[in-house]
Short mmCIF file of C-alpha atoms in Angstrom, two decimals:
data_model
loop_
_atom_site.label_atom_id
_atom_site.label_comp_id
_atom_site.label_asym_id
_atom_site.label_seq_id
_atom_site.Cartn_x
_atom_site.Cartn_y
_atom_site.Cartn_z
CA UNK A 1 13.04 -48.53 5.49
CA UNK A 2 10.63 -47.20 8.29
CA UNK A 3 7.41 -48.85 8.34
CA UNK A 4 4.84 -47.15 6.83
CA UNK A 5 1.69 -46.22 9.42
CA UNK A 6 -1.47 -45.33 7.90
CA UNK A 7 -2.01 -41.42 8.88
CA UNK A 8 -4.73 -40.05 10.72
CA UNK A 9 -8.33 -38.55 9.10
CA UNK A 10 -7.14 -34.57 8.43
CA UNK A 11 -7.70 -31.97 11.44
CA UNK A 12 -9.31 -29.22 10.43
CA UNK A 13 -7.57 -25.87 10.83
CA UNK A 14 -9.94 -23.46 9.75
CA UNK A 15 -13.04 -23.36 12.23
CA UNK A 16 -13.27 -21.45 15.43
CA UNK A 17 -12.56 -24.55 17.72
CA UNK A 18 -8.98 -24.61 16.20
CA UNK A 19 -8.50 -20.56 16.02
CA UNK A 20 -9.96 -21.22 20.75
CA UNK A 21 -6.64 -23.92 21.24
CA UNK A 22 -4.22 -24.21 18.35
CA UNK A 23 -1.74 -26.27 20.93
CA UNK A 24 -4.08 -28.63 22.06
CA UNK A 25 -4.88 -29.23 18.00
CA UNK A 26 -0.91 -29.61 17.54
CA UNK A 27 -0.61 -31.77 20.60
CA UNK A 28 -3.41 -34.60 19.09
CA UNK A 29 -1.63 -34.37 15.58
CA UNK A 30 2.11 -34.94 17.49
CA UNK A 31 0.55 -38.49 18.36
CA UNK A 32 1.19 -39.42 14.73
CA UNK A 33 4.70 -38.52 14.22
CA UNK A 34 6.67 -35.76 12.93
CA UNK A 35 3.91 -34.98 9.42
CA UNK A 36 0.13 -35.04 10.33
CA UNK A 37 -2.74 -34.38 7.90
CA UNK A 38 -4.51 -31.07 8.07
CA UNK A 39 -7.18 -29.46 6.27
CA UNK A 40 -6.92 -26.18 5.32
CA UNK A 41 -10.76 -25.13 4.01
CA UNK A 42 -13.12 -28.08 2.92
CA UNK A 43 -11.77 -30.01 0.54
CA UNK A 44 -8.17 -28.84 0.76
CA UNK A 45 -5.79 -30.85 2.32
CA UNK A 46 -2.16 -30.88 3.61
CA UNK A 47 0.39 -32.44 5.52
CA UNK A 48 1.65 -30.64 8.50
CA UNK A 49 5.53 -30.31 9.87
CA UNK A 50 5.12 -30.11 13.25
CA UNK A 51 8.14 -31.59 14.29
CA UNK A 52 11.41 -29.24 15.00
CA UNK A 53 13.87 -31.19 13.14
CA UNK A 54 12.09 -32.05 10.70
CA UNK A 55 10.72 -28.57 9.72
CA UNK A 56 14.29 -27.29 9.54
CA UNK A 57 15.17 -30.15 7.06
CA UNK A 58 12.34 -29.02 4.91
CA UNK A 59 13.13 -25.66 4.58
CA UNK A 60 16.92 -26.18 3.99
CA UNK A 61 16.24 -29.12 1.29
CA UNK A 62 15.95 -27.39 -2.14
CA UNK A 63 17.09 -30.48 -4.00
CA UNK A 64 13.69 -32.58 -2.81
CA UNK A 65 11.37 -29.52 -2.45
CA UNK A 66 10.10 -26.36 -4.40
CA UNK A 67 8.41 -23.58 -3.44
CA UNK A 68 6.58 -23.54 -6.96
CA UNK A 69 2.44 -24.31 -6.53
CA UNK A 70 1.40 -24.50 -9.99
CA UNK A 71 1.34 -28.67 -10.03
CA UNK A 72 -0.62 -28.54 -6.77
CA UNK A 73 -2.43 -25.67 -7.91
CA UNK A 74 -3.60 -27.89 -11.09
CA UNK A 75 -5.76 -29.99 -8.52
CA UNK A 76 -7.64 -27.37 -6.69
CA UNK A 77 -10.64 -25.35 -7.43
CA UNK A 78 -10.02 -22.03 -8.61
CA UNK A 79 -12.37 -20.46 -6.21
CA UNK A 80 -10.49 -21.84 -3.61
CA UNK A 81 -10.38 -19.98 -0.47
CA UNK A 82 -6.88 -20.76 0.17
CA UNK A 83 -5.51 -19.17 -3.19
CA UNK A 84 -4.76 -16.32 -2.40
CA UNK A 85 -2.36 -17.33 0.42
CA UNK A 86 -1.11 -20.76 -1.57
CA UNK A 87 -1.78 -19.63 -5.29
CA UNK A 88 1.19 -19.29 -7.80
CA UNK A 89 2.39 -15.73 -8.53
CA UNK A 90 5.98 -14.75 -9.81
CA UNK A 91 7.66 -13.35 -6.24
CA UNK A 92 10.23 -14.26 -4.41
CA UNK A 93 7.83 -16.90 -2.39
CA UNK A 94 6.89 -19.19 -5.06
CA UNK A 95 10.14 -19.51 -6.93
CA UNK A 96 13.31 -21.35 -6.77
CA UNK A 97 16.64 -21.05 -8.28
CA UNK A 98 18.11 -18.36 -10.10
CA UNK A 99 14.57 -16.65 -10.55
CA UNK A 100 14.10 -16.42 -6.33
CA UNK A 101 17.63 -15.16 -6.47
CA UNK A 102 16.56 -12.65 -8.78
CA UNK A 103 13.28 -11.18 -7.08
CA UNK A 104 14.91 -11.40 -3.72
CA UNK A 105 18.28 -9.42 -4.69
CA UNK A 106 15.17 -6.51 -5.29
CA UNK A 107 13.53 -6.98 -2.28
CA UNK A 108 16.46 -7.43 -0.33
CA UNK A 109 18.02 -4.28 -1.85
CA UNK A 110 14.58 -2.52 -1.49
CA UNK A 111 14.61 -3.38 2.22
CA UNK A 112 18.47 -2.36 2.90
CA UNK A 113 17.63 1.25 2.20
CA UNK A 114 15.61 1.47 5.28
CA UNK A 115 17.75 3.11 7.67
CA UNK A 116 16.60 2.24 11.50
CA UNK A 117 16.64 5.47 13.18
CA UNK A 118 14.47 7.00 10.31
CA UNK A 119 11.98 4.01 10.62
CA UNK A 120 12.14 3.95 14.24
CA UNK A 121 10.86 7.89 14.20
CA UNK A 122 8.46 6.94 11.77
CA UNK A 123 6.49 4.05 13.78
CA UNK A 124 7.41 6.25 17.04
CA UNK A 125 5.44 9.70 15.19
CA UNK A 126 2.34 6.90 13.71
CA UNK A 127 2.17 5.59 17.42
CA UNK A 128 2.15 9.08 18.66
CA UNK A 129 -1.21 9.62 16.46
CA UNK A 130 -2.57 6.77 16.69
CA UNK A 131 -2.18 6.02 20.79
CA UNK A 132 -3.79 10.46 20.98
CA UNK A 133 -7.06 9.22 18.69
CA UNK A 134 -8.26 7.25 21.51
CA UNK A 135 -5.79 7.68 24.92
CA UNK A 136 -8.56 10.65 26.44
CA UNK A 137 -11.05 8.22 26.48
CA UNK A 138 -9.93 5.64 29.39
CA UNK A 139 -10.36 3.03 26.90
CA UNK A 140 -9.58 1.30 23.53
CA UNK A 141 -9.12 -1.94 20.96
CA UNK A 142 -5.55 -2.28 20.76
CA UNK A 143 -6.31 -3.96 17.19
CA UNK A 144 -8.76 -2.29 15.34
CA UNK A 145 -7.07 1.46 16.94
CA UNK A 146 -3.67 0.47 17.27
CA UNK A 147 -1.84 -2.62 15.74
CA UNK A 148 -3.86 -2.82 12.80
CA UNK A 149 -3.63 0.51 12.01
CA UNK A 150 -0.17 1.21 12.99
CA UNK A 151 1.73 -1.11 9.72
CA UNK A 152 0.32 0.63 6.98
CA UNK A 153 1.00 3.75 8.11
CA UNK A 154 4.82 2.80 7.55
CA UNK A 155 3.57 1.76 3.58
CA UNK A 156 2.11 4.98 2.78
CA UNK A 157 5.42 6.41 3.68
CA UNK A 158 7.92 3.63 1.95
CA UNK A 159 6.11 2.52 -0.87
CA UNK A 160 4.19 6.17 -2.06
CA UNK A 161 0.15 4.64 -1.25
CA UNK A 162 -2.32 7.26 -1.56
CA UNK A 163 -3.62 7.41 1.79
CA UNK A 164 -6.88 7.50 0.61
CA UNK A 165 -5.96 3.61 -0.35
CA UNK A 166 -4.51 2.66 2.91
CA UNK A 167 -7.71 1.01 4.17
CA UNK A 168 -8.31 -1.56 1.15
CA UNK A 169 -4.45 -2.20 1.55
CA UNK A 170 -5.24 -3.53 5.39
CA UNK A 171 -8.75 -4.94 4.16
CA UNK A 172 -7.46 -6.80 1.11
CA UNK A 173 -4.63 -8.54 3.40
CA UNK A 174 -6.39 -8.96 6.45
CA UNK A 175 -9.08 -11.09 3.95
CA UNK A 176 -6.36 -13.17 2.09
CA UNK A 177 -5.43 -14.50 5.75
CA UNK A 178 -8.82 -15.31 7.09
CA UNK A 179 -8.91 -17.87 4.08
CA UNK A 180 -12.90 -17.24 3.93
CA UNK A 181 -15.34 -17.04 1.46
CA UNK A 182 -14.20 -13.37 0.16
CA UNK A 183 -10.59 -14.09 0.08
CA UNK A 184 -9.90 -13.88 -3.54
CA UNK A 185 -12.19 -10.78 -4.05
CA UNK A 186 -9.76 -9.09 -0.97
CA UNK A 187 -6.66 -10.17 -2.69
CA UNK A 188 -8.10 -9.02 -5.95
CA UNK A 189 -8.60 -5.41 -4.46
CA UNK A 190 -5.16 -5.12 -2.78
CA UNK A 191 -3.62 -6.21 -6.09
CA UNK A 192 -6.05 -3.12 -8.28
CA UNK A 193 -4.08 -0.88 -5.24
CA UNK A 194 -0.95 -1.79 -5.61
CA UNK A 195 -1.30 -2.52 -9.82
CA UNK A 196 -2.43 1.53 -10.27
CA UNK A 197 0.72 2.56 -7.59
CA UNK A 198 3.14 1.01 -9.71
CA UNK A 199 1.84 2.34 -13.17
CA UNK A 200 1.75 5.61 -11.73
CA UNK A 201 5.52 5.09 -10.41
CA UNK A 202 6.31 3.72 -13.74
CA UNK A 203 5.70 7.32 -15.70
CA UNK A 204 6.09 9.90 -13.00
CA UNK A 205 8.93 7.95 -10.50
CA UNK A 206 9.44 9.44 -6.69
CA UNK A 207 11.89 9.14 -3.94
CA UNK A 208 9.90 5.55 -2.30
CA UNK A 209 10.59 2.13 -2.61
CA UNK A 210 8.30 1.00 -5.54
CA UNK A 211 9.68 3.62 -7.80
CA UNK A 212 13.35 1.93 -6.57
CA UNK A 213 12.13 -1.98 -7.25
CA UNK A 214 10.81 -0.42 -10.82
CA UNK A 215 14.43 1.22 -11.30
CA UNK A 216 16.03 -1.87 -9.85
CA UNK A 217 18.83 -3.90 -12.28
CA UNK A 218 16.73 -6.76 -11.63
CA UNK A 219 14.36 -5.61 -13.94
CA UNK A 220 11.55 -6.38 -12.94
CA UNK A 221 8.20 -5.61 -15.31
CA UNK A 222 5.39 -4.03 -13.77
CA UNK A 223 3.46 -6.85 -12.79
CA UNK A 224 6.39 -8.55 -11.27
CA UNK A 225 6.59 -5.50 -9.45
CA UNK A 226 3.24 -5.60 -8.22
CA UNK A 227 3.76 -9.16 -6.87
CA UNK A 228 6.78 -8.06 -4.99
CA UNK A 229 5.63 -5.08 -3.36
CA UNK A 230 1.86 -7.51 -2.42
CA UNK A 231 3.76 -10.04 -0.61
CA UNK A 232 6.29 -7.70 1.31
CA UNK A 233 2.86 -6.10 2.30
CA UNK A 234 1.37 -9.30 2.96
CA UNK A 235 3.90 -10.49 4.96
CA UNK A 236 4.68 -7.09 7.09
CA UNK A 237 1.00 -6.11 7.85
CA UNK A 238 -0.94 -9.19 8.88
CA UNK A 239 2.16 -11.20 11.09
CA UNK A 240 3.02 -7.80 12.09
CA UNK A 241 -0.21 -6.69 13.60
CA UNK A 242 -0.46 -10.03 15.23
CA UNK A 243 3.40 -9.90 16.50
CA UNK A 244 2.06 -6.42 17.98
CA UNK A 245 -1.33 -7.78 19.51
CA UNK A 246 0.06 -11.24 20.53
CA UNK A 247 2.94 -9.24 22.53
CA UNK A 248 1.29 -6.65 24.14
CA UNK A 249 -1.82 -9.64 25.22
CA UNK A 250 1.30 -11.05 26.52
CA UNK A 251 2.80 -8.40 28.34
CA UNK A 252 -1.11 -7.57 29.97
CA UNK A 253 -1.54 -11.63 31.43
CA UNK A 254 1.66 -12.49 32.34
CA UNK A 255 2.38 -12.53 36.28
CA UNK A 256 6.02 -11.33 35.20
CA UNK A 257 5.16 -8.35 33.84
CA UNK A 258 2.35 -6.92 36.88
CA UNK A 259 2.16 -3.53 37.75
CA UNK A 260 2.82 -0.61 35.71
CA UNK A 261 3.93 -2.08 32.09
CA UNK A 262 6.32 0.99 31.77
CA UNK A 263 7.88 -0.02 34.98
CA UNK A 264 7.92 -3.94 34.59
CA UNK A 265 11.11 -6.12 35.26
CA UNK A 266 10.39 -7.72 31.97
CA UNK A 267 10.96 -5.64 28.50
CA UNK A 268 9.05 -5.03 25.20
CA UNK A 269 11.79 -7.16 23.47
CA UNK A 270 11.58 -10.30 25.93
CA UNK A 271 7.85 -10.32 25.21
CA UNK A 272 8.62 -10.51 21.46
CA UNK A 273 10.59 -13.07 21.95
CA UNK A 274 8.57 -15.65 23.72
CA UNK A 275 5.84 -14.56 21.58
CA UNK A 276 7.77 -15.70 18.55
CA UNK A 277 8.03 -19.12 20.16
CA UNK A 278 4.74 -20.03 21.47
CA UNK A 279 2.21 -18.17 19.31
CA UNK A 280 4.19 -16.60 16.34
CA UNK A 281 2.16 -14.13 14.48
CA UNK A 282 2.33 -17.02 11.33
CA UNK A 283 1.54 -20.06 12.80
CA UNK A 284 1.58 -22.19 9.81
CA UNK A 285 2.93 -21.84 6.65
CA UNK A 286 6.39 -22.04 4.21
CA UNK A 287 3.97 -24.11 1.65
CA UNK A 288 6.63 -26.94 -0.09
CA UNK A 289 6.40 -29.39 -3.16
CA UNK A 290 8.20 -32.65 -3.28
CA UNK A 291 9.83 -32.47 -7.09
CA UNK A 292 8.85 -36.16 -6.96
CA UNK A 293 7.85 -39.31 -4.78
CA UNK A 294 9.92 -39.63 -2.01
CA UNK A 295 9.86 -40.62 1.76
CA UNK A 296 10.37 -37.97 4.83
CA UNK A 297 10.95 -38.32 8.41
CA UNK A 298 9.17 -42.16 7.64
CA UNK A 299 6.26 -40.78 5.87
CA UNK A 300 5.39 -41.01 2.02
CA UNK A 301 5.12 -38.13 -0.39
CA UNK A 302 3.99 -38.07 -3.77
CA UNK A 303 4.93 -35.34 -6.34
CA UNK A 304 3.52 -32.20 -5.85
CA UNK A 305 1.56 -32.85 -2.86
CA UNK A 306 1.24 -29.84 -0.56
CA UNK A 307 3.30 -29.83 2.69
CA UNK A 308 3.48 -27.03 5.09
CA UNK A 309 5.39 -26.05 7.95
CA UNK A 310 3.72 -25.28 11.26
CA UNK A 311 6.42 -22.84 13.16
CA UNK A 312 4.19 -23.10 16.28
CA UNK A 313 3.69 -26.53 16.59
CA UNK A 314 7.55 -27.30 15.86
CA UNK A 315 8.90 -24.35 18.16
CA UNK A 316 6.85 -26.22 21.12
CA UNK A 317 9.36 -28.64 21.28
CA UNK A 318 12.10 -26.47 21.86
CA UNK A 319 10.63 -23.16 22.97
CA UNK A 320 10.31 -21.85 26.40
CA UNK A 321 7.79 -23.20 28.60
CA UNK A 322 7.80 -26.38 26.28
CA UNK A 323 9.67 -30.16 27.04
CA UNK A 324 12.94 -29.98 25.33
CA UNK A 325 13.53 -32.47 22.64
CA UNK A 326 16.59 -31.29 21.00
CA UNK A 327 18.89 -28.65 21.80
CA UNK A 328 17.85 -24.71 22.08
CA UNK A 329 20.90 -22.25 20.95
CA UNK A 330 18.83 -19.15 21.85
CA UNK A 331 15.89 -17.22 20.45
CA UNK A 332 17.42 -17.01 17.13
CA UNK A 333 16.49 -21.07 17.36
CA UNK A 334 12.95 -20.25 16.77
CA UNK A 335 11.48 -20.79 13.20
CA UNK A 336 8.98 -18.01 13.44
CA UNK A 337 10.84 -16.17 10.92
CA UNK A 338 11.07 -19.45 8.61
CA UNK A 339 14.82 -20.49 8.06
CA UNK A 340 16.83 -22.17 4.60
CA UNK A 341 16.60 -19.98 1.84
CA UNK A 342 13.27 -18.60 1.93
CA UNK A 343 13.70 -17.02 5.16
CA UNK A 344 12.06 -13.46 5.98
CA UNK A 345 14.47 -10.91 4.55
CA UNK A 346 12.57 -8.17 7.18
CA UNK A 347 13.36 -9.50 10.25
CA UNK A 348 15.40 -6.35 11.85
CA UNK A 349 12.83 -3.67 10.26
CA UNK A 350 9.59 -6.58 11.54
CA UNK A 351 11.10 -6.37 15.42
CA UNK A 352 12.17 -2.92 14.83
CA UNK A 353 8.61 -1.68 14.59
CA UNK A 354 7.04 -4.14 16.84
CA UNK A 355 9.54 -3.01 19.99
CA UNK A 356 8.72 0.89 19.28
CA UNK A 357 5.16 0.33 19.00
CA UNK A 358 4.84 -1.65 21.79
CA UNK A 359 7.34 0.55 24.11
CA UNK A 360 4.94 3.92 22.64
CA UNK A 361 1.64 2.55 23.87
CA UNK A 362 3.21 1.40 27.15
CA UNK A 363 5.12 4.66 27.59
CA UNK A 364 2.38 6.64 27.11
CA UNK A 365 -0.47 4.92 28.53
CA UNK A 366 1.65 2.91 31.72
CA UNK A 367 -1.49 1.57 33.87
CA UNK A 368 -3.47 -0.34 30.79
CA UNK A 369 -4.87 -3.27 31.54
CA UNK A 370 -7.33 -5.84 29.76
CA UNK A 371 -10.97 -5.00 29.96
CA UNK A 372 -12.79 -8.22 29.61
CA UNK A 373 -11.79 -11.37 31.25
CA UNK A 374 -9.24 -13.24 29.57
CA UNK A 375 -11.89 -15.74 28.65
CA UNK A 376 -13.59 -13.59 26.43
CA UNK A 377 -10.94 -12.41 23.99
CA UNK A 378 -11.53 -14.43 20.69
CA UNK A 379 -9.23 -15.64 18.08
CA UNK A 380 -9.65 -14.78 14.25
CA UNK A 381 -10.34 -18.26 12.16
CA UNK A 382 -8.27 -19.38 10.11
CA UNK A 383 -5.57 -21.75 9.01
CA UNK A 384 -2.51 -19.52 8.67
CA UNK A 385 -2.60 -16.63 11.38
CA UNK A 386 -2.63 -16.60 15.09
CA UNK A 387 -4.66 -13.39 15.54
CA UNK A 388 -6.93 -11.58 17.97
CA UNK A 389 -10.27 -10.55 16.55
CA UNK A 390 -10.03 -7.87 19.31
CA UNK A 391 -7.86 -6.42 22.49
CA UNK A 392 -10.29 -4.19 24.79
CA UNK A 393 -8.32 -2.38 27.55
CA UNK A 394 -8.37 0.30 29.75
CA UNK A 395 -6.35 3.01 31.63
CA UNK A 396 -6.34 6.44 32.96
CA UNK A 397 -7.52 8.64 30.44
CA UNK A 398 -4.30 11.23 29.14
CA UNK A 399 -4.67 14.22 27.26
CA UNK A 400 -1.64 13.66 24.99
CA UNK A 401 -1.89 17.02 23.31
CA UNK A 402 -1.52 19.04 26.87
CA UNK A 403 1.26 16.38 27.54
CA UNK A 404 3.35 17.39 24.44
CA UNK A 405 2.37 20.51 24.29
CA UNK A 406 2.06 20.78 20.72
CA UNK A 407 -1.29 19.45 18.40
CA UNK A 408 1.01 16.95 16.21
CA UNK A 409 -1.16 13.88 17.17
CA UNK A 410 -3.67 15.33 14.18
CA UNK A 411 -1.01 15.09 11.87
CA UNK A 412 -1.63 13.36 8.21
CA UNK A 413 0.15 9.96 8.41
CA UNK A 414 4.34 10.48 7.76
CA UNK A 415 4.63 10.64 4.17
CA UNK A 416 1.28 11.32 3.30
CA UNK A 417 0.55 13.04 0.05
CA UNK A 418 -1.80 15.92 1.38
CA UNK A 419 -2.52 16.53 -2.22
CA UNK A 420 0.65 18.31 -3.63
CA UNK A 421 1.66 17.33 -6.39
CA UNK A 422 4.72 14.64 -7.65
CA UNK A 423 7.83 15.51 -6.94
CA UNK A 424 11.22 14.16 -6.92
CA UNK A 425 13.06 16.61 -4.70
CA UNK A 426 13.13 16.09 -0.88
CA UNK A 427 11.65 12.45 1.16
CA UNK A 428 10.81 11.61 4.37
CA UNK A 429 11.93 8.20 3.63
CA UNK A 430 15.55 8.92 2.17
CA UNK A 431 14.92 6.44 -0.67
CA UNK A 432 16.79 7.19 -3.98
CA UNK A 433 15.21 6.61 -7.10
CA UNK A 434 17.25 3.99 -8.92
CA UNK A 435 19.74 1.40 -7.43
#
């Protein structure tokens, strides 16, 4: 039996001096051993995997862990600011078993029916509008204008949102992962979204993916369809943004990519990738339940007690730049995307997006650079994310309308409904109603 040593007082996760240097955080709580205690908002604590190994036993180990909150939940204040991240709803996320099997053969389904090429023209046509809003002016946020911008213009087209709704959509997520006082009033609104989408789907169905889920043999009722369709927004808009931001911060500081960005040695892709290790979009997450008291990697857990998984912390071991303390088989090694059962289902369409986006902006606007000193660039607080509050830049100013010759950077997002009326012949998105 390994001796037992008495852990640390929690490090808290959620303040600005974390959000300023995450890996010097992860580098005092690595002095403890594989699990370190965290806090997540006052009064809500966890233990932390930020060991490699160690992380990948936890997500493959369904027999010791589940995904389910509700025990945990029990024990927590209902105002909680973590809730609407960590709270119980029925999805994919917080189930195990045959029931995960079930939402996830409807997401999974849901998510095969996006063909590449026609998603690939879709980001490439947003990123065309969005990149002509601001590229005449010499300068820009590559956040607020760009990568925040740029993921829910994909939802309006997949999933049927009014576009008129596409703003509390990025508000309602963008407040679940801050984790602050107004998280569960954010999640609340993104949920009222979503909730009237579906019931609308429900009588008069379209050619998008909610009207599919709601035709899916899964069967899913409409609030389980609501909970599905939350956390695959949830999970594409937020990490997605910050995959987008992170990468292109990346691409604009590194010595290896100097000079023109369009004409760099290094590529879009290879930025993703060492993104994904070092400061993946998620930092910490994959929230796990032992079923009952047991010991891991030499430390004790009690039933129900809240464990998470920090991808960043655990990739530093292995990731490039980073000591190597176990072997690396290549950037599929990483954990950004989670692993074991519960890993992301959206991985192609996720790096998909990212790569056009990023290769748009640079394509189009090939001398940005940052702004501001990198000193000055801030990180958004919170426990979860790893997220840039903002990205100023600037560059030569282009007139991307004379460029193209043609006015379609005024376009209404793809897939916008410019106020005709339902319709079930014809879509831009190629989605059939029913399985």
């Amino acid at each position: 039996m390994t001796p037992f040593v008495q852990p640390p007082q929690p490090l808290a996760l959620y303040g600005p001096e974390f959000a300023a240097d995450p890996h010097g955080h992860y580098r005092r709580l690595r002095e403890h051993g594989p699990l370190a205690p965290v806090r997540l908002a006052p009064g809500i604590d966890a233990l932390l995997v930020i060991d490699y190994q160690a992380a990948v036993d936890l997500l493959r180990d369904t027999h010791t862990f589940t995904k389910d909150p509700r025990a945990w939940q029990a024990t927590v204040p209902e105002d909680s600011s973590v809730l609407p991240m960590l709270g119980y709803r029925p999805t994919a996320l917080f189930s195990d078993g045959e029931v995960h099997a079930r939402y996830r053969r409807a997401i999974n389904d849901g998510l095969a029916l996006i063909e590449p090429h026609v998603l690939r023209a879709e980001t490439a046509r947003a990123a065309r509008r969005l990149i002509g809003e601001f590229a005449a002016t010499g300068s820009g946020d590559l956040i607020a204008q760009y990568a925040r911008r740029l993921p829910v213009h994909v939802f309006v087209t997949w999933f049927g949102v009014p576009p008129g709704d596409a703003g509390r959509i990025v508000d309602g997520i963008a407040g679940m992962f801050n984790s602050a006082e107004d998280a569960a009033t954010a999640y609340a609104d993104l949920v009222q979204v979503v909730t009237d989408l579906v019931a609308a789907r429900r009588d008069r169905p379209r050619h998008d993916l909610t009207s599919y889920l709601l035709a899916h043999p899964a069967d899913l009722d409409n609030d389980e369809t609501v909970r599905q369709i939350t956390l695959l927004m949830s999970a594409g808009h937020d990490p997605m943004t910050n995959l987008i931001g992170n990468a292109l911060l990346h691409m604009l500081t590194d010595a290896r990519y100097a000079g023109s960005l369009h004409g760099g040695a290094m590529t879009a892709h290879e930025a993703i990738d060492e993104v994904l290790w070092q400061d993946p979009p998620l930092a910490n997450f994959s929230a796990h339940y032992p079923r009952h008291d047991t010991e891991f990697h030499g430390v004790r857990l009690h039933a129900g007690q809240l464990v998470l998984v920090s991808y960043a912390a655990a990739n530093g071991q292995s990731g490039p730049g980073f000591p190597a303390s176990g072997t690396r088989s290549g950037s599929s090694a990483h954990l950004a995307w989670s692993a074991g059962p519960h890993r992301c289902p959206a991985q192609q369409p996720a790096l998909l997006m990212a790569m056009t986006a990023i290769e748009q902006l640079t394509s189009q606007l090939c001398d940005i650079e940052l702004s501001v000193p990198m000193d000055e660039l801030r990180w958004r607080p919170g426990p979860f994310h790893r997220a840039l509050v903002r990205l100023p830049v600037r560059f030569t100013p282009v007139d991307m309308n004379a460029a193209t010759g043609r006015g379609d950077t005024t376009e209404a997002p793809p897939g916008a409904d410019s106020g005709r009326a339902d319709t079930d012949a014809g879509s831009p998105t190629g989605v059939p109603i029913g399985p």
